[in-house]
JSON list of C-alpha atoms in Angstrom, two decimals:
[
{"chain": "A", "resi": 296, "resn": "UNK", "atom": "CA", "xyz": [-0.12, 0.24, -0.27]},
{"chain": "A", "resi": 297, "resn": "UNK", "atom": "CA", "xyz": [1.61, 3.25, -0.66]},
{"chain": "A", "resi": 298, "resn": "UNK", "atom": "CA", "xyz": [1.27, 6.18, 1.01]},
{"chain": "A", "resi": 299, "resn": "UNK", "atom": "CA", "xyz": [0.61, 8.68, -1.11]},
{"chain": "A", "resi": 300, "resn": "UNK", "atom": "CA", "xyz": [-2.65, 9.55, -2.51]},
{"chain": "A", "resi": 301, "resn": "UNK", "atom": "CA", "xyz": [-1.79, 12.72, -4.35]},
{"chain": "A", "resi": 302, "resn": "UNK", "atom": "CA", "xyz": [-4.25, 11.96, -7.58]},
{"chain": "A", "resi": 303, "resn": "UNK", "atom": "CA", "xyz": [-7.03, 11.11, -5.05]},
{"chain": "A", "resi": 304, "resn": "UNK", "atom": "CA", "xyz": [-6.03, 13.57, -3.15]},
{"chain": "A", "resi": 305, "resn": "UNK", "atom": "CA", "xyz": [-6.40, 16.02, -6.34]},
{"chain": "A", "resi": 306, "resn": "UNK", "atom": "CA", "xyz": [-9.38, 14.83, -7.34]},
{"chain": "A", "resi": 307, "resn": "UNK", "atom": "CA", "xyz": [-11.41, 15.67, -3.80]},
{"chain": "A", "resi": 308, "resn": "UNK", "atom": "CA", "xyz": [-10.20, 19.09, -4.34]},
{"chain": "A", "resi": 309, "resn": "UNK", "atom": "CA", "xyz": [-11.31, 20.11, -7.84]},
{"chain": "A", "resi": 310, "resn": "UNK", "atom": "CA", "xyz": [-14.85, 18.84, -7.00]},
{"chain": "A", "resi": 311, "resn": "UNK", "atom": "CA", "xyz": [-14.76, 21.03, -3.68]},
{"chain": "A", "resi": 312, "resn": "UNK", "atom": "CA", "xyz": [-17.50, 22.95, -3.72]},
{"chain": "A", "resi": 313, "resn": "UNK", "atom": "CA", "xyz": [-15.43, 26.42, -1.53]},
{"chain": "A", "resi": 314, "resn": "UNK", "atom": "CA", "xyz": [-12.27, 27.57, -0.11]},
{"chain": "A", "resi": 315, "resn": "UNK", "atom": "CA", "xyz": [-12.97, 26.31, 3.64]},
{"chain": "A", "resi": 316, "resn": "UNK", "atom": "CA", "xyz": [-13.53, 23.00, 2.24]},
{"chain": "A", "resi": 317, "resn": "UNK", "atom": "CA", "xyz": [-10.58, 22.05, 0.41]},
{"chain": "A", "resi": 318, "resn": "UNK", "atom": "CA", "xyz": [-9.01, 23.66, 3.25]},
{"chain": "A", "resi": 319, "resn": "UNK", "atom": "CA", "xyz": [-10.34, 21.30, 5.37]},
{"chain": "A", "resi": 320, "resn": "UNK", "atom": "CA", "xyz": [-9.16, 18.42, 2.96]},
{"chain": "A", "resi": 321, "resn": "UNK", "atom": "CA", "xyz": [-5.98, 19.92, 2.58]},
{"chain": "A", "resi": 322, "resn": "UNK", "atom": "CA", "xyz": [-5.09, 20.28, 6.65]},
{"chain": "A", "resi": 323, "resn": "UNK", "atom": "CA", "xyz": [-6.56, 16.48, 6.61]},
{"chain": "A", "resi": 324, "resn": "UNK", "atom": "CA", "xyz": [-4.42, 14.97, 3.86]},
{"chain": "A", "resi": 325, "resn": "UNK", "atom": "CA", "xyz": [-1.55, 17.12, 5.51]},
{"chain": "A", "resi": 326, "resn": "UNK", "atom": "CA", "xyz": [-2.50, 15.82, 9.69]},
{"chain": "A", "resi": 327, "resn": "UNK", "atom": "CA", "xyz": [-2.32, 11.44, 7.61]},
{"chain": "A", "resi": 328, "resn": "UNK", "atom": "CA", "xyz": [0.98, 12.75, 5.83]},
{"chain": "A", "resi": 329, "resn": "UNK", "atom": "CA", "xyz": [2.33, 13.16, 8.82]},
{"chain": "A", "resi": 330, "resn": "UNK", "atom": "CA", "xyz": [1.43, 10.23, 11.03]},
{"chain": "A", "resi": 331, "resn": "UNK", "atom": "CA", "xyz": [1.63, 7.47, 7.88]},
{"chain": "A", "resi": 332, "resn": "UNK", "atom": "CA", "xyz": [5.20, 9.23, 6.92]},
{"chain": "A", "resi": 333, "resn": "UNK", "atom": "CA", "xyz": [7.82, 7.11, 9.00]},
{"chain": "A", "resi": 334, "resn": "UNK", "atom": "CA", "xyz": [10.69, 9.69, 8.59]},
{"chain": "A", "resi": 335, "resn": "UNK", "atom": "CA", "xyz": [10.99, 13.20, 8.00]},
{"chain": "A", "resi": 336, "resn": "UNK", "atom": "CA", "xyz": [13.10, 12.29, 4.76]},
{"chain": "A", "resi": 337, "resn": "UNK", "atom": "CA", "xyz": [10.01, 10.40, 3.79]},
{"chain": "A", "resi": 338, "resn": "UNK", "atom": "CA", "xyz": [7.36, 13.05, 4.00]},
{"chain": "A", "resi": 339, "resn": "UNK", "atom": "CA", "xyz": [10.00, 15.53, 2.88]},
{"chain": "A", "resi": 340, "resn": "UNK", "atom": "CA", "xyz": [9.63, 12.83, -0.48]},
{"chain": "A", "resi": 341, "resn": "UNK", "atom": "CA", "xyz": [5.94, 12.89, -0.30]},
{"chain": "A", "resi": 342, "resn": "UNK", "atom": "CA", "xyz": [4.83, 16.26, -0.43]},
{"chain": "A", "resi": 343, "resn": "UNK", "atom": "CA", "xyz": [7.34, 16.58, -3.17]},
{"chain": "A", "resi": 344, "resn": "UNK", "atom": "CA", "xyz": [5.40, 13.62, -4.85]},
{"chain": "A", "resi": 345, "resn": "UNK", "atom": "CA", "xyz": [2.24, 15.91, -4.17]},
{"chain": "A", "resi": 346, "resn": "UNK", "atom": "CA", "xyz": [3.00, 18.91, -5.28]},
{"chain": "A", "resi": 347, "resn": "UNK", "atom": "CA", "xyz": [4.70, 17.66, -9.03]},
{"chain": "A", "resi": 348, "resn": "UNK", "atom": "CA", "xyz": [2.07, 16.20, -9.47]},
{"chain": "A", "resi": 349, "resn": "UNK", "atom": "CA", "xyz": [-0.40, 19.11, -8.80]},
{"chain": "A", "resi": 350, "resn": "UNK", "atom": "CA", "xyz": [1.89, 21.75, -11.11]},
{"chain": "A", "resi": 351, "resn": "UNK", "atom": "CA", "xyz": [1.29, 19.13, -13.43]},
{"chain": "A", "resi": 352, "resn": "UNK", "atom": "CA", "xyz": [-1.91, 18.38, -13.18]},
{"chain": "A", "resi": 353, "resn": "UNK", "atom": "CA", "xyz": [-3.70, 21.46, -11.87]},
{"chain": "A", "resi": 354, "resn": "UNK", "atom": "CA", "xyz": [-4.03, 24.79, -13.92]},
{"chain": "A", "resi": 355, "resn": "UNK", "atom": "CA", "xyz": [-2.42, 27.54, -12.00]},
{"chain": "A", "resi": 356, "resn": "UNK", "atom": "CA", "xyz": [-5.61, 29.59, -13.64]},
{"chain": "A", "resi": 357, "resn": "UNK", "atom": "CA", "xyz": [-7.33, 27.51, -11.15]},
{"chain": "A", "resi": 358, "resn": "UNK", "atom": "CA", "xyz": [-9.64, 29.58, -8.44]},
{"chain": "A", "resi": 359, "resn": "UNK", "atom": "CA", "xyz": [-11.88, 28.44, -6.64]},
{"chain": "A", "resi": 360, "resn": "UNK", "atom": "CA", "xyz": [-14.04, 31.85, -5.89]},
{"chain": "A", "resi": 361, "resn": "UNK", "atom": "CA", "xyz": [-11.60, 34.98, -5.37]},
{"chain": "A", "resi": 362, "resn": "UNK", "atom": "CA", "xyz": [-8.34, 32.38, -4.09]},
{"chain": "A", "resi": 363, "resn": "UNK", "atom": "CA", "xyz": [-5.78, 31.28, -6.60]},
{"chain": "A", "resi": 364, "resn": "UNK", "atom": "CA", "xyz": [-6.10, 27.08, -5.72]},
{"chain": "A", "resi": 365, "resn": "UNK", "atom": "CA", "xyz": [-2.38, 26.11, -6.18]},
{"chain": "A", "resi": 366, "resn": "UNK", "atom": "CA", "xyz": [-0.22, 28.90, -4.83]},
{"chain": "A", "resi": 367, "resn": "UNK", "atom": "CA", "xyz": [-2.90, 27.61, -1.62]},
{"chain": "A", "resi": 368, "resn": "UNK", "atom": "CA", "xyz": [-2.32, 23.09, -2.17]},
{"chain": "A", "resi": 369, "resn": "UNK", "atom": "CA", "xyz": [1.34, 24.16, -2.73]},
{"chain": "A", "resi": 370, "resn": "UNK", "atom": "CA", "xyz": [2.16, 26.39, 0.49]},
{"chain": "A", "resi": 371, "resn": "UNK", "atom": "CA", "xyz": [0.79, 23.64, 2.67]},
{"chain": "A", "resi": 372, "resn": "UNK", "atom": "CA", "xyz": [2.76, 21.03, 1.36]},
{"chain": "A", "resi": 373, "resn": "UNK", "atom": "CA", "xyz": [5.35, 21.49, 2.68]},
{"chain": "A", "resi": 374, "resn": "UNK", "atom": "CA", "xyz": [7.51, 20.80, 5.53]},
{"chain": "A", "resi": 375, "resn": "UNK", "atom": "CA", "xyz": [6.92, 23.55, 8.97]},
{"chain": "A", "resi": 376, "resn": "UNK", "atom": "CA", "xyz": [10.33, 25.16, 9.76]},
{"chain": "A", "resi": 377, "resn": "UNK", "atom": "CA", "xyz": [10.71, 22.81, 12.43]},
{"chain": "A", "resi": 378, "resn": "UNK", "atom": "CA", "xyz": [9.98, 20.34, 10.46]},
{"chain": "A", "resi": 379, "resn": "UNK", "atom": "CA", "xyz": [12.92, 22.25, 8.06]},
{"chain": "A", "resi": 380, "resn": "UNK", "atom": "CA", "xyz": [15.30, 21.67, 10.48]},
{"chain": "A", "resi": 381, "resn": "UNK", "atom": "CA", "xyz": [14.84, 18.78, 11.84]},
{"chain": "A", "resi": 382, "resn": "UNK", "atom": "CA", "xyz": [15.57, 17.12, 8.44]},
{"chain": "A", "resi": 383, "resn": "UNK", "atom": "CA", "xyz": [18.81, 19.45, 8.13]},
{"chain": "A", "resi": 384, "resn": "UNK", "atom": "CA", "xyz": [20.17, 18.21, 11.08]},
{"chain": "A", "resi": 385, "resn": "UNK", "atom": "CA", "xyz": [19.04, 15.13, 10.45]},
{"chain": "A", "resi": 386, "resn": "UNK", "atom": "CA", "xyz": [21.21, 15.35, 7.02]},
{"chain": "A", "resi": 387, "resn": "UNK", "atom": "CA", "xyz": [23.94, 17.34, 9.17]},
{"chain": "A", "resi": 388, "resn": "UNK", "atom": "CA", "xyz": [23.90, 14.34, 10.78]},
{"chain": "A", "resi": 389, "resn": "UNK", "atom": "CA", "xyz": [24.77, 11.52, 8.17]},
{"chain": "A", "resi": 390, "resn": "UNK", "atom": "CA", "xyz": [26.88, 13.64, 6.52]},
{"chain": "A", "resi": 391, "resn": "UNK", "atom": "CA", "xyz": [29.33, 14.78, 9.33]},
{"chain": "A", "resi": 392, "resn": "UNK", "atom": "CA", "xyz": [29.25, 10.74, 10.31]},
{"chain": "A", "resi": 393, "resn": "UNK", "atom": "CA", "xyz": [30.12, 10.01, 6.59]},
{"chain": "A", "resi": 394, "resn": "UNK", "atom": "CA", "xyz": [33.19, 12.45, 6.86]},
{"chain": "A", "resi": 395, "resn": "UNK", "atom": "CA", "xyz": [34.01, 10.48, 10.27]},
{"chain": "A", "resi": 396, "resn": "UNK", "atom": "CA", "xyz": [35.57, 8.01, 7.66]},
{"chain": "A", "resi": 397, "resn": "UNK", "atom": "CA", "xyz": [37.36, 9.12, 5.11]},
{"chain": "A", "resi": 398, "resn": "UNK", "atom": "CA", "xyz": [41.12, 8.53, 5.60]},
{"chain": "A", "resi": 399, "resn": "UNK", "atom": "CA", "xyz": [43.82, 11.95, 6.80]},
{"chain": "A", "resi": 400, "resn": "UNK", "atom": "CA", "xyz": [46.54, 12.18, 3.66]},
{"chain": "A", "resi": 401, "resn": "UNK", "atom": "CA", "xyz": [49.59, 13.34, 5.65]},
{"chain": "A", "resi": 402, "resn": "UNK", "atom": "CA", "xyz": [52.12, 13.65, 2.92]},
{"chain": "A", "resi": 403, "resn": "UNK", "atom": "CA", "xyz": [50.40, 15.17, 0.28]},
{"chain": "A", "resi": 404, "resn": "UNK", "atom": "CA", "xyz": [53.97, 15.03, -1.81]},
{"chain": "A", "resi": 405, "resn": "UNK", "atom": "CA", "xyz": [54.24, 11.41, -0.73]},
{"chain": "A", "resi": 406, "resn": "UNK", "atom": "CA", "xyz": [50.56, 10.38, -1.59]},
{"chain": "A", "resi": 407, "resn": "UNK", "atom": "CA", "xyz": [51.24, 11.73, -4.67]},
{"chain": "A", "resi": 408, "resn": "UNK", "atom": "CA", "xyz": [54.72, 9.87, -6.08]},
{"chain": "A", "resi": 409, "resn": "UNK", "atom": "CA", "xyz": [52.87, 6.74, -4.74]},
{"chain": "A", "resi": 410, "resn": "UNK", "atom": "CA", "xyz": [49.83, 7.82, -6.78]},
{"chain": "A", "resi": 411, "resn": "UNK", "atom": "CA", "xyz": [52.26, 8.97, -9.62]},
{"chain": "A", "resi": 412, "resn": "UNK", "atom": "CA", "xyz": [53.79, 5.31, -9.86]},
{"chain": "A", "resi": 413, "resn": "UNK", "atom": "CA", "xyz": [50.80, 3.35, -10.04]},
{"chain": "A", "resi": 414, "resn": "UNK", "atom": "CA", "xyz": [50.90, 5.12, -13.10]},
{"chain": "A", "resi": 415, "resn": "UNK", "atom": "CA", "xyz": [54.21, 3.43, -13.95]},
{"chain": "A", "resi": 416, "resn": "UNK", "atom": "CA", "xyz": [51.95, -0.06, -13.17]},
{"chain": "A", "resi": 417, "resn": "UNK", "atom": "CA", "xyz": [52.02, -2.85, -15.66]},
{"chain": "A", "resi": 418, "resn": "UNK", "atom": "CA", "xyz": [48.43, -4.22, -14.09]},
{"chain": "A", "resi": 419, "resn": "UNK", "atom": "CA", "xyz": [45.32, -1.60, -15.54]},
{"chain": "A", "resi": 420, "resn": "UNK", "atom": "CA", "xyz": [43.44, -1.89, -12.15]},
{"chain": "A", "resi": 421, "resn": "UNK", "atom": "CA", "xyz": [47.22, -0.31, -9.77]},
{"chain": "A", "resi": 422, "resn": "UNK", "atom": "CA", "xyz": [46.59, 2.87, -13.27]},
{"chain": "A", "resi": 423, "resn": "UNK", "atom": "CA", "xyz": [42.96, 3.11, -12.77]},
{"chain": "A", "resi": 424, "resn": "UNK", "atom": "CA", "xyz": [44.07, 3.69, -8.91]},
{"chain": "A", "resi": 425, "resn": "UNK", "atom": "CA", "xyz": [46.94, 6.72, -9.47]},
{"chain": "A", "resi": 426, "resn": "UNK", "atom": "CA", "xyz": [44.51, 8.21, -11.59]},
{"chain": "A", "resi": 427, "resn": "UNK", "atom": "CA", "xyz": [41.02, 8.32, -9.49]},
{"chain": "A", "resi": 428, "resn": "UNK", "atom": "CA", "xyz": [44.53, 9.11, -6.75]},
{"chain": "A", "resi": 429, "resn": "UNK", "atom": "CA", "xyz": [45.64, 11.99, -8.80]},
{"chain": "A", "resi": 430, "resn": "UNK", "atom": "CA", "xyz": [42.31, 13.26, -10.17]},
{"chain": "A", "resi": 431, "resn": "UNK", "atom": "CA", "xyz": [40.07, 13.23, -7.60]},
{"chain": "A", "resi": 432, "resn": "UNK", "atom": "CA", "xyz": [37.17, 11.00, -10.22]},
{"chain": "A", "resi": 433, "resn": "UNK", "atom": "CA", "xyz": [35.33, 8.29, -9.00]},
{"chain": "A", "resi": 434, "resn": "UNK", "atom": "CA", "xyz": [36.67, 4.96, -10.37]},
{"chain": "A", "resi": 435, "resn": "UNK", "atom": "CA", "xyz": [33.98, 4.36, -12.50]},
{"chain": "A", "resi": 436, "resn": "UNK", "atom": "CA", "xyz": [34.52, 7.35, -13.94]},
{"chain": "A", "resi": 437, "resn": "UNK", "atom": "CA", "xyz": [38.29, 6.54, -15.08]},
{"chain": "A", "resi": 438, "resn": "UNK", "atom": "CA", "xyz": [37.29, 3.02, -15.74]},
{"chain": "A", "resi": 439, "resn": "UNK", "atom": "CA", "xyz": [33.99, 2.82, -17.70]},
{"chain": "A", "resi": 440, "resn": "UNK", "atom": "CA", "xyz": [33.46, 6.05, -19.06]},
{"chain": "A", "resi": 441, "resn": "UNK", "atom": "CA", "xyz": [36.81, 8.35, -19.49]},
{"chain": "A", "resi": 442, "resn": "UNK", "atom": "CA", "xyz": [38.32, 9.31, -22.94]},
{"chain": "A", "resi": 443, "resn": "UNK", "atom": "CA", "xyz": [41.80, 9.35, -22.95]},
{"chain": "A", "resi": 444, "resn": "UNK", "atom": "CA", "xyz": [44.09, 10.86, -25.51]},
{"chain": "A", "resi": 445, "resn": "UNK", "atom": "CA", "xyz": [47.95, 10.42, -26.22]},
{"chain": "A", "resi": 446, "resn": "UNK", "atom": "CA", "xyz": [49.28, 14.33, -25.83]},
{"chain": "A", "resi": 447, "resn": "UNK", "atom": "CA", "xyz": [52.92, 14.47, -27.00]},
{"chain": "A", "resi": 448, "resn": "UNK", "atom": "CA", "xyz": [55.49, 17.07, -24.42]}
]
């Protein structure tokens, strides 16, 4: 079962007779999503799905009374300031955790010396590692997609 019911939501909003009914349905949907989504990241992703669907399927000129419908819906289908702060804190923690596994380079000269010596190796794998070390590119970029041209010095 999927949490996001944006098609049904859009249909129900389209059937609403007045702005009060739209706001009530909007509030119900936001509460439903906040309860149904297991994490703040999942909630943000789900809001994005709703917003994208509405942008693609609802006319920007659609109104109920004098109120433009799309801006009203898009403004409500987003994280609150406290939720956004929680999301940012979680992302920061993930980034810090990922950086903890990095190894420091204590001697840049030695690092470059080892990397250039790998370029002279017989093994193509060593050459790939040397190029990765010197260029900062990922192994897949060097080994699979890079295009090399011989340059005469």
